[in-house]
Amino acid sequence: MKRWLHIPRVDQYLFRQLLVALIVVTGGLVALIWLTQSLRFVELVVHRGLSIGVFLRLTGLLIPGFVAVILPITCFVVVQFVYQRLAGDRELTVMGAAGLSPVALARPALALTVLAIGVGYALTLWMVPNSAGAFRAFQFEIRNQIAAFLLQEGVFTQISDDLVVYVRERDRDGTLHGILVDDGRDHAHHATILAETGRLLDSPNGPRVLLQNGSRQEIDPQSGRLNMLTFKENTIALTEPGRGEATRLRDMGEMGTLELLYPDPATANPRDFPKMRVEAHKRLVLPLSTFSYVMVALVAVLSGAFRRHGSLVRPFVAIIAVVGLVAVGLALDSLAVRQPAIIPLMYLRAVLPGLLLLVWLVGPV
């Protein structure tokens, strides 16, 4: 607390406004992005009967990834807006008349930048990979485990891309009546299975359905003849063979950064190594971009004379500059996959503009 009191009040005042604005703007944008992205999972609630709690838990795992991506941009927006408002209210003019240099006025924004970079690295190096892994594991569980127990009466339930189950009636004790199964998981033996009754069973390898008094129909791919086999009891797995959690292939987004930088040929396809290394460097570069974006906003507001009714030229140029930096970053990310020598340019794009603008801001002092 004593150390905080030693910080100039102007710095406290500016930093407090910047921090509150950053939290509000980032939170609002994250909520908006979450709302738009979560719509694709509404079907699980409407048609599969999943609870709202499960829906919120699943989509909530996407939030760290949203924050990591938009945090550098929201820092630019907040610094640009807050300092532009202060300039319009003549507060920056008064602070400048009191002897504060542009560098002194920029100090709270730079402190916010350091904080944002630290949060960004915590997200990209730890929280985002962990949340991405938890999201895919939970989504896998829902699609291959939970959904199988939510068969509804009179509805064709698509368990997977190649497996559809229809149940005419379901008793309170769980007995199924009038079952139709379209099983195309084995493309060489696409089968249609009919059964009078059945019951869902749980097993270590996933849910299964016990069919009773039915028939299995297949068309021979060579002769074109219909083969039919009747049975008293037959058990069908509702998950694809071998697709347990232990064998689920991991996406690059859920791998650790060191794992991406030094991929193991035993667990990854060597053809994906360039993409994996670029993904790792993207995680290291993304938080650093905050510095250059913030410096663009600071130079746009603090350089030149303050004007109460200043033109919109400088804010517009600042926005165009940041859009240009983002576009260059996306282009370098794409090119670096084919040309690894471009990877150092990813770091230069993130840091060099900010350093040049900082020298420009400090130069007149």
Tab-separated table of C-alpha atoms in Angstrom:
chain	number	residue	atom	x	y	z
A	1	MET	CA	0.000	0.000	0.000
A	2	LYS	CA	2.832	2.411	0.816
A	3	ARG	CA	4.458	1.697	-2.517
A	4	TRP	CA	1.175	2.455	-4.255
A	5	LEU	CA	1.033	5.810	-2.457
A	6	HIS	CA	4.457	6.684	-3.851
A	7	ILE	CA	3.147	6.315	-7.399
A	8	PRO	CA	2.197	9.751	-8.789
A	9	ARG	CA	-1.515	10.420	-8.538
A	10	VAL	CA	-1.703	11.172	-12.231
A	11	ASP	CA	-0.358	7.689	-12.990
A	12	GLN	CA	-2.856	6.162	-10.565
A	13	TYR	CA	-5.693	8.125	-12.141
A	14	LEU	CA	-4.817	7.175	-15.705
A	15	PHE	CA	-4.003	3.549	-14.919
A	16	ARG	CA	-7.271	3.080	-13.029
A	17	GLN	CA	-9.289	4.392	-15.976
A	18	LEU	CA	-7.364	2.242	-18.431
A	19	LEU	CA	-7.691	-0.918	-16.338
A	20	VAL	CA	-11.431	-0.528	-15.739
A	21	ALA	CA	-12.038	0.219	-19.402
A	22	LEU	CA	-9.931	-2.778	-20.458
A	23	ILE	CA	-11.892	-5.137	-18.207
A	24	VAL	CA	-15.239	-3.786	-19.427
A	25	VAL	CA	-14.368	-3.782	-23.133
A	26	THR	CA	-12.679	-7.194	-23.063
A	27	GLY	CA	-15.524	-8.679	-21.045
A	28	GLY	CA	-18.134	-7.269	-23.423
A	29	LEU	CA	-16.366	-8.501	-26.541
A	30	VAL	CA	-15.757	-11.932	-25.016
A	31	ALA	CA	-19.443	-12.203	-24.110
A	32	LEU	CA	-20.427	-11.254	-27.661
A	33	ILE	CA	-18.015	-13.731	-29.249
A	34	TRP	CA	-19.059	-16.438	-26.794
A	35	LEU	CA	-22.711	-15.860	-27.670
A	36	THR	CA	-22.102	-16.169	-31.410
A	37	GLN	CA	-19.823	-19.206	-31.100
A	38	SER	CA	-22.019	-21.044	-28.603
A	39	LEU	CA	-24.995	-21.029	-30.977
A	40	ARG	CA	-23.546	-24.037	-32.773
A	41	PHE	CA	-23.881	-26.029	-29.541
A	42	VAL	CA	-27.492	-25.070	-28.877
A	43	GLU	CA	-28.537	-28.144	-30.879
A	44	LEU	CA	-27.123	-30.329	-28.095
A	45	VAL	CA	-29.541	-28.700	-25.653
A	46	VAL	CA	-32.582	-28.496	-27.933
A	47	HIS	CA	-32.378	-31.882	-29.662
A	48	ARG	CA	-30.173	-33.971	-27.365
A	49	GLY	CA	-31.639	-32.843	-24.047
A	50	LEU	CA	-28.381	-31.740	-22.426
A	51	SER	CA	-28.738	-29.537	-19.377
A	52	ILE	CA	-27.918	-25.836	-19.359
A	53	GLY	CA	-25.137	-26.578	-16.875
A	54	VAL	CA	-23.427	-28.946	-19.305
A	55	PHE	CA	-23.865	-26.398	-22.113
A	56	LEU	CA	-22.291	-23.613	-20.041
A	57	ARG	CA	-19.436	-25.852	-18.944
A	58	LEU	CA	-18.691	-26.874	-22.541
A	59	THR	CA	-18.839	-23.396	-24.066
A	60	GLY	CA	-17.109	-21.808	-21.061
A	61	LEU	CA	-13.958	-23.718	-21.971
A	62	LEU	CA	-13.747	-21.601	-25.141
A	63	ILE	CA	-13.432	-18.309	-23.249
A	64	PRO	CA	-9.636	-18.369	-22.557
A	65	GLY	CA	-8.995	-18.699	-26.284
A	66	PHE	CA	-11.251	-15.727	-27.015
A	67	VAL	CA	-9.501	-13.560	-24.431
A	68	ALA	CA	-6.021	-14.467	-25.693
A	69	VAL	CA	-6.897	-13.431	-29.257
A	70	ILE	CA	-8.719	-10.160	-28.564
A	71	LEU	CA	-6.656	-8.854	-25.620
A	72	PRO	CA	-4.000	-7.090	-27.767
A	73	ILE	CA	-6.738	-5.439	-29.841
A	74	THR	CA	-8.780	-4.360	-26.824
A	75	CYS	CA	-5.657	-2.816	-25.294
A	76	PHE	CA	-5.289	-0.670	-28.417
A	77	VAL	CA	-8.974	0.281	-28.374
A	78	VAL	CA	-8.943	1.185	-24.683
A	79	VAL	CA	-5.738	3.264	-24.830
A	80	GLN	CA	-6.944	5.055	-27.956
A	81	PHE	CA	-10.383	5.783	-26.475
A	82	VAL	CA	-9.297	6.817	-22.973
A	83	TYR	CA	-6.473	9.100	-24.092
A	84	GLN	CA	-8.599	10.568	-26.885
A	85	ARG	CA	-11.345	11.371	-24.369
A	86	LEU	CA	-8.852	12.921	-21.974
A	87	ALA	CA	-7.457	15.019	-24.821
A	88	GLY	CA	-10.957	16.132	-25.791
A	89	ASP	CA	-11.685	17.152	-22.170
A	90	ARG	CA	-8.405	19.120	-22.064
A	91	GLU	CA	-7.127	16.946	-19.216
A	92	LEU	CA	-4.022	16.001	-21.184
A	93	THR	CA	-3.490	19.677	-21.979
A	94	VAL	CA	-3.557	20.527	-18.269
A	95	MET	CA	-1.201	17.629	-17.458
A	96	GLY	CA	1.174	18.763	-20.192
A	97	ALA	CA	1.070	22.358	-18.898
A	98	ALA	CA	1.943	21.010	-15.442
A	99	GLY	CA	5.225	19.716	-16.859
A	100	LEU	CA	4.380	16.116	-17.751
A	101	SER	CA	6.115	14.939	-20.903
A	102	PRO	CA	4.481	12.610	-23.437
A	103	VAL	CA	6.568	9.774	-22.007
A	104	ALA	CA	5.251	10.501	-18.506
A	105	LEU	CA	1.699	10.558	-19.828
A	106	ALA	CA	2.318	7.281	-21.639
A	107	ARG	CA	3.670	5.572	-18.523
A	108	PRO	CA	0.281	4.225	-17.243
A	109	ALA	CA	-0.526	2.819	-20.691
A	110	LEU	CA	2.871	1.101	-20.825
A	111	ALA	CA	2.261	-0.342	-17.361
A	112	LEU	CA	-1.074	-1.670	-18.604
A	113	THR	CA	0.754	-3.127	-21.608
A	114	VAL	CA	3.182	-5.019	-19.367
A	115	LEU	CA	0.238	-6.383	-17.377
A	116	ALA	CA	-1.600	-7.396	-20.559
A	117	ILE	CA	1.502	-9.125	-21.963
A	118	GLY	CA	1.885	-11.109	-18.735
A	119	VAL	CA	-1.773	-12.142	-18.827
A	120	GLY	CA	-1.417	-12.966	-22.523
A	121	TYR	CA	1.478	-15.334	-21.901
A	122	ALA	CA	-0.392	-17.012	-19.038
A	123	LEU	CA	-3.249	-17.585	-21.464
A	124	THR	CA	-1.354	-18.705	-24.566
A	125	LEU	CA	1.218	-20.879	-22.798
A	126	TRP	CA	-0.968	-22.463	-20.133
A	127	MET	CA	-4.682	-21.726	-19.955
A	128	VAL	CA	-5.592	-21.934	-23.649
A	129	PRO	CA	-3.918	-25.344	-24.334
A	130	ASN	CA	-5.415	-26.792	-21.148
A	131	SER	CA	-8.892	-25.429	-21.834
A	132	ALA	CA	-8.702	-26.569	-25.472
A	133	GLY	CA	-7.800	-30.085	-24.342
A	134	ALA	CA	-10.601	-30.107	-21.763
A	135	PHE	CA	-13.051	-28.791	-24.367
A	136	ARG	CA	-12.252	-31.466	-26.935
A	137	ALA	CA	-12.297	-34.224	-24.317
A	138	PHE	CA	-15.664	-33.053	-22.971
A	139	GLN	CA	-17.084	-32.631	-26.485
A	140	PHE	CA	-15.860	-36.130	-27.351
A	141	GLU	CA	-17.533	-37.496	-24.239
A	142	ILE	CA	-20.827	-35.803	-25.065
A	143	ARG	CA	-20.886	-36.974	-28.664
A	144	ASN	CA	-19.746	-40.527	-27.995
A	145	GLN	CA	-21.056	-41.231	-24.518
A	146	ILE	CA	-23.811	-38.987	-23.209
A	147	ALA	CA	-25.671	-38.512	-26.494
A	148	ALA	CA	-26.143	-42.250	-26.807
A	149	PHE	CA	-28.312	-42.248	-23.668
A	150	LEU	CA	-30.536	-39.454	-24.926
A	151	LEU	CA	-32.369	-41.351	-27.640
A	152	GLN	CA	-35.781	-39.780	-28.062
A	153	GLU	CA	-38.986	-41.394	-29.198
A	154	GLY	CA	-39.826	-40.920	-32.862
A	155	VAL	CA	-36.575	-39.107	-33.641
A	156	PHE	CA	-33.716	-40.166	-35.896
A	157	THR	CA	-30.750	-39.562	-33.583
A	158	GLN	CA	-27.409	-39.125	-35.367
A	159	ILE	CA	-24.885	-40.599	-32.939
A	160	SER	CA	-22.017	-39.973	-35.380
A	161	ASP	CA	-21.514	-39.223	-39.067
A	162	ASP	CA	-22.039	-42.892	-39.977
A	163	LEU	CA	-24.471	-44.062	-37.301
A	164	VAL	CA	-28.171	-43.158	-37.009
A	165	VAL	CA	-30.596	-44.697	-34.488
A	166	TYR	CA	-34.394	-44.503	-34.486
A	167	VAL	CA	-36.574	-45.584	-31.555
A	168	ARG	CA	-40.359	-45.741	-31.903
A	169	GLU	CA	-41.087	-45.925	-28.183
A	170	ARG	CA	-39.190	-45.888	-24.903
A	171	ASP	CA	-40.592	-47.241	-21.624
A	172	ARG	CA	-39.929	-45.749	-18.228
A	173	ASP	CA	-37.731	-48.705	-17.319
A	174	GLY	CA	-35.494	-47.947	-20.310
A	175	THR	CA	-36.801	-50.639	-22.669
A	176	LEU	CA	-36.723	-49.563	-26.302
A	177	HIS	CA	-39.330	-50.622	-28.874
A	178	GLY	CA	-39.251	-50.461	-32.648
A	179	ILE	CA	-35.542	-49.909	-33.176
A	180	LEU	CA	-33.890	-49.065	-36.487
A	181	VAL	CA	-30.125	-48.681	-36.782
A	182	ASP	CA	-28.356	-47.455	-39.915
A	183	ASP	CA	-24.708	-48.435	-39.373
A	184	GLY	CA	-22.234	-47.256	-42.023
A	185	ARG	CA	-19.100	-47.209	-39.890
A	186	ASP	CA	-17.749	-50.206	-41.803
A	187	HIS	CA	-18.005	-48.891	-45.371
A	188	ALA	CA	-17.553	-52.380	-46.809
A	189	HIS	CA	-20.513	-53.711	-44.800
A	190	HIS	CA	-23.114	-50.942	-44.553
A	191	ALA	CA	-25.937	-52.487	-42.535
A	192	THR	CA	-29.526	-51.698	-41.638
A	193	ILE	CA	-30.637	-53.355	-38.407
A	194	LEU	CA	-34.221	-53.750	-37.207
A	195	ALA	CA	-35.224	-55.020	-33.769
A	196	GLU	CA	-38.467	-55.353	-31.843
A	197	THR	CA	-36.998	-54.379	-28.472
A	198	GLY	CA	-33.702	-53.388	-26.937
A	199	ARG	CA	-31.949	-51.862	-23.972
A	200	LEU	CA	-29.043	-49.469	-23.546
A	201	LEU	CA	-26.005	-50.800	-21.710
A	202	ASP	CA	-22.933	-49.060	-20.356
A	203	SER	CA	-19.499	-50.604	-20.747
A	204	PRO	CA	-15.856	-49.572	-20.267
A	205	ASN	CA	-15.554	-49.182	-24.051
A	206	GLY	CA	-18.583	-46.916	-24.328
A	207	PRO	CA	-22.370	-47.302	-24.542
A	208	ARG	CA	-23.866	-50.303	-26.300
A	209	VAL	CA	-27.396	-51.309	-27.233
A	210	LEU	CA	-28.689	-54.851	-26.711
A	211	LEU	CA	-31.096	-55.674	-29.557
A	212	GLN	CA	-33.650	-58.489	-29.290
A	213	ASN	CA	-35.667	-60.291	-31.962
A	214	GLY	CA	-34.446	-58.526	-35.061
A	215	SER	CA	-32.699	-58.766	-38.387
A	216	ARG	CA	-29.541	-57.398	-39.968
A	217	GLN	CA	-29.645	-56.507	-43.657
A	218	GLU	CA	-26.627	-55.855	-45.887
A	219	ILE	CA	-26.152	-55.468	-49.617
A	220	ASP	CA	-23.225	-57.466	-50.950
A	221	PRO	CA	-20.982	-54.892	-52.711
A	222	GLN	CA	-19.819	-57.501	-55.259
A	223	SER	CA	-23.009	-59.305	-56.209
A	224	GLY	CA	-25.528	-56.606	-55.262
A	225	ARG	CA	-27.657	-59.201	-53.437
A	226	LEU	CA	-29.434	-58.434	-50.184
A	227	ASN	CA	-28.168	-60.572	-47.302
A	228	MET	CA	-30.381	-60.897	-44.252
A	229	LEU	CA	-29.530	-62.385	-40.881
A	230	THR	CA	-32.116	-62.834	-38.127
A	231	PHE	CA	-31.111	-62.934	-34.472
A	232	LYS	CA	-32.537	-63.361	-31.014
A	233	GLU	CA	-29.989	-61.046	-29.393
A	234	ASN	CA	-27.301	-58.834	-30.817
A	235	THR	CA	-25.136	-56.133	-29.242
A	236	ILE	CA	-24.014	-53.031	-31.111
A	237	ALA	CA	-21.513	-50.459	-29.910
A	238	LEU	CA	-22.675	-46.859	-30.254
A	239	THR	CA	-19.115	-45.541	-30.483
A	240	GLU	CA	-16.648	-46.240	-33.234
A	241	PRO	CA	-14.288	-49.123	-32.456
A	242	GLY	CA	-11.057	-47.963	-30.876
A	243	ARG	CA	-12.246	-44.387	-30.375
A	244	GLY	CA	-11.761	-44.215	-26.648
A	245	GLU	CA	-10.269	-41.259	-24.828
A	246	ALA	CA	-6.917	-43.013	-24.725
A	247	THR	CA	-6.725	-43.083	-28.538
A	248	ARG	CA	-8.301	-39.684	-29.235
A	249	LEU	CA	-5.982	-37.711	-31.506
A	250	ARG	CA	-5.001	-34.376	-30.030
A	251	ASP	CA	-5.249	-31.134	-31.920
A	252	MET	CA	-2.295	-28.729	-32.099
A	253	GLY	CA	-4.283	-26.239	-30.022
A	254	GLU	CA	-4.194	-28.532	-26.986
A	255	MET	CA	-0.503	-29.427	-27.177
A	256	GLY	CA	2.064	-27.740	-24.965
A	257	THR	CA	4.355	-25.110	-26.456
A	258	LEU	CA	7.526	-27.172	-25.957
A	259	GLU	CA	5.743	-30.126	-27.507
A	260	LEU	CA	5.047	-27.993	-30.572
A	261	LEU	CA	8.566	-26.608	-30.788
A	262	TYR	CA	10.136	-30.061	-30.492
A	263	PRO	CA	7.542	-32.502	-31.895
A	264	ASP	CA	7.899	-36.216	-31.340
A	265	PRO	CA	7.707	-38.319	-34.540
A	266	ALA	CA	6.140	-41.115	-32.490
A	267	THR	CA	3.060	-39.055	-31.611
A	268	ALA	CA	2.723	-36.657	-34.557
A	269	ASN	CA	2.872	-36.747	-38.329
A	270	PRO	CA	6.204	-35.327	-39.572
A	271	ARG	CA	4.298	-33.477	-42.302
A	272	ASP	CA	2.644	-31.426	-39.563
A	273	PHE	CA	5.937	-30.372	-37.936
A	274	PRO	CA	6.161	-27.001	-39.764
A	275	LYS	CA	2.601	-26.119	-38.743
A	276	MET	CA	3.298	-27.160	-35.159
A	277	ARG	CA	6.407	-24.998	-34.881
A	278	VAL	CA	4.624	-21.990	-36.356
A	279	GLU	CA	1.756	-22.534	-33.907
A	280	ALA	CA	4.243	-22.442	-31.027
A	281	HIS	CA	5.814	-19.203	-32.269
A	282	LYS	CA	2.358	-17.676	-32.738
A	283	ARG	CA	1.741	-18.264	-29.032
A	284	LEU	CA	4.984	-16.486	-28.200
A	285	VAL	CA	4.363	-13.606	-30.606
A	286	LEU	CA	0.702	-12.836	-29.911
A	287	PRO	CA	1.144	-11.191	-26.466
A	288	LEU	CA	4.120	-9.147	-27.723
A	289	SER	CA	1.889	-7.579	-30.370
A	290	THR	CA	0.147	-5.681	-27.570
A	291	PHE	CA	3.188	-3.411	-27.225
A	292	SER	CA	3.147	-2.227	-30.846
A	293	TYR	CA	-0.633	-1.777	-30.900
A	294	VAL	CA	-0.554	0.348	-27.740
A	295	MET	CA	2.323	2.434	-29.051
A	296	VAL	CA	0.345	3.188	-32.220
A	297	ALA	CA	-2.509	4.512	-30.051
A	298	LEU	CA	-0.175	6.557	-27.818
A	299	VAL	CA	1.652	8.211	-30.708
A	300	ALA	CA	-1.657	9.004	-32.390
A	301	VAL	CA	-2.878	10.881	-29.296
A	302	LEU	CA	0.266	12.240	-27.617
A	303	SER	CA	2.273	13.377	-30.617
A	304	GLY	CA	1.543	16.851	-31.957
A	305	ALA	CA	-0.629	19.556	-30.453
A	306	PHE	CA	-3.711	18.772	-28.405
A	307	ARG	CA	-7.003	19.848	-29.970
A	308	ARG	CA	-10.333	19.889	-28.219
A	309	HIS	CA	-12.168	19.398	-31.479
A	310	GLY	CA	-9.322	17.704	-33.285
A	311	SER	CA	-9.859	15.920	-36.554
A	312	LEU	CA	-10.467	12.225	-36.856
A	313	VAL	CA	-7.418	11.801	-39.065
A	314	ARG	CA	-5.013	10.558	-36.390
A	315	PRO	CA	-7.425	7.994	-34.826
A	316	PHE	CA	-8.327	6.788	-38.304
A	317	VAL	CA	-4.659	6.436	-39.281
A	318	ALA	CA	-4.005	4.561	-36.018
A	319	ILE	CA	-6.809	2.101	-36.776
A	320	ILE	CA	-5.508	1.567	-40.316
A	321	ALA	CA	-1.988	1.005	-38.943
A	322	VAL	CA	-3.173	-1.662	-36.492
A	323	VAL	CA	-5.278	-3.358	-39.165
A	324	GLY	CA	-2.195	-3.377	-41.364
A	325	LEU	CA	-0.077	-4.925	-38.610
A	326	VAL	CA	-2.704	-7.613	-38.024
A	327	ALA	CA	-2.871	-8.372	-41.759
A	328	VAL	CA	0.922	-8.588	-42.025
A	329	GLY	CA	0.955	-10.896	-39.012
A	330	LEU	CA	-1.586	-13.255	-40.595
A	331	ALA	CA	0.391	-13.283	-43.837
A	332	LEU	CA	3.643	-14.072	-42.044
A	333	ASP	CA	1.952	-16.871	-40.069
A	334	SER	CA	0.841	-18.461	-43.320
A	335	LEU	CA	4.167	-18.019	-45.117
A	336	ALA	CA	6.211	-19.282	-42.169
A	337	VAL	CA	4.670	-22.740	-42.535
A	338	ARG	CA	6.310	-23.084	-45.961
A	339	GLN	CA	9.353	-20.908	-45.267
A	340	PRO	CA	10.675	-21.371	-41.688
A	341	ALA	CA	13.242	-18.611	-42.298
A	342	ILE	CA	10.356	-16.130	-42.047
A	343	ILE	CA	9.709	-16.976	-38.379
A	344	PRO	CA	12.058	-14.201	-37.056
A	345	LEU	CA	9.977	-11.697	-39.039
A	346	MET	CA	6.977	-12.686	-36.905
A	347	TYR	CA	8.788	-11.331	-33.848
A	348	LEU	CA	10.001	-8.232	-35.681
A	349	ARG	CA	6.460	-7.455	-36.802
A	350	ALA	CA	5.269	-7.717	-33.210
A	351	VAL	CA	8.012	-5.647	-31.510
A	352	LEU	CA	9.853	-3.434	-34.003
A	353	PRO	CA	6.982	-1.007	-34.796
A	354	GLY	CA	6.468	-0.415	-31.082
A	355	LEU	CA	10.172	0.254	-30.482
A	356	LEU	CA	10.347	2.709	-33.378
A	357	LEU	CA	7.265	4.548	-32.163
A	358	LEU	CA	8.651	4.651	-28.616
A	359	VAL	CA	11.855	6.254	-29.910
A	360	TRP	CA	9.736	8.743	-31.834
A	361	LEU	CA	7.725	9.569	-28.695
A	362	VAL	CA	10.855	9.937	-26.516
A	363	GLY	CA	12.882	11.764	-29.150
A	364	PRO	CA	11.643	15.340	-28.634
A	365	VAL	CA	12.114	15.140	-24.855
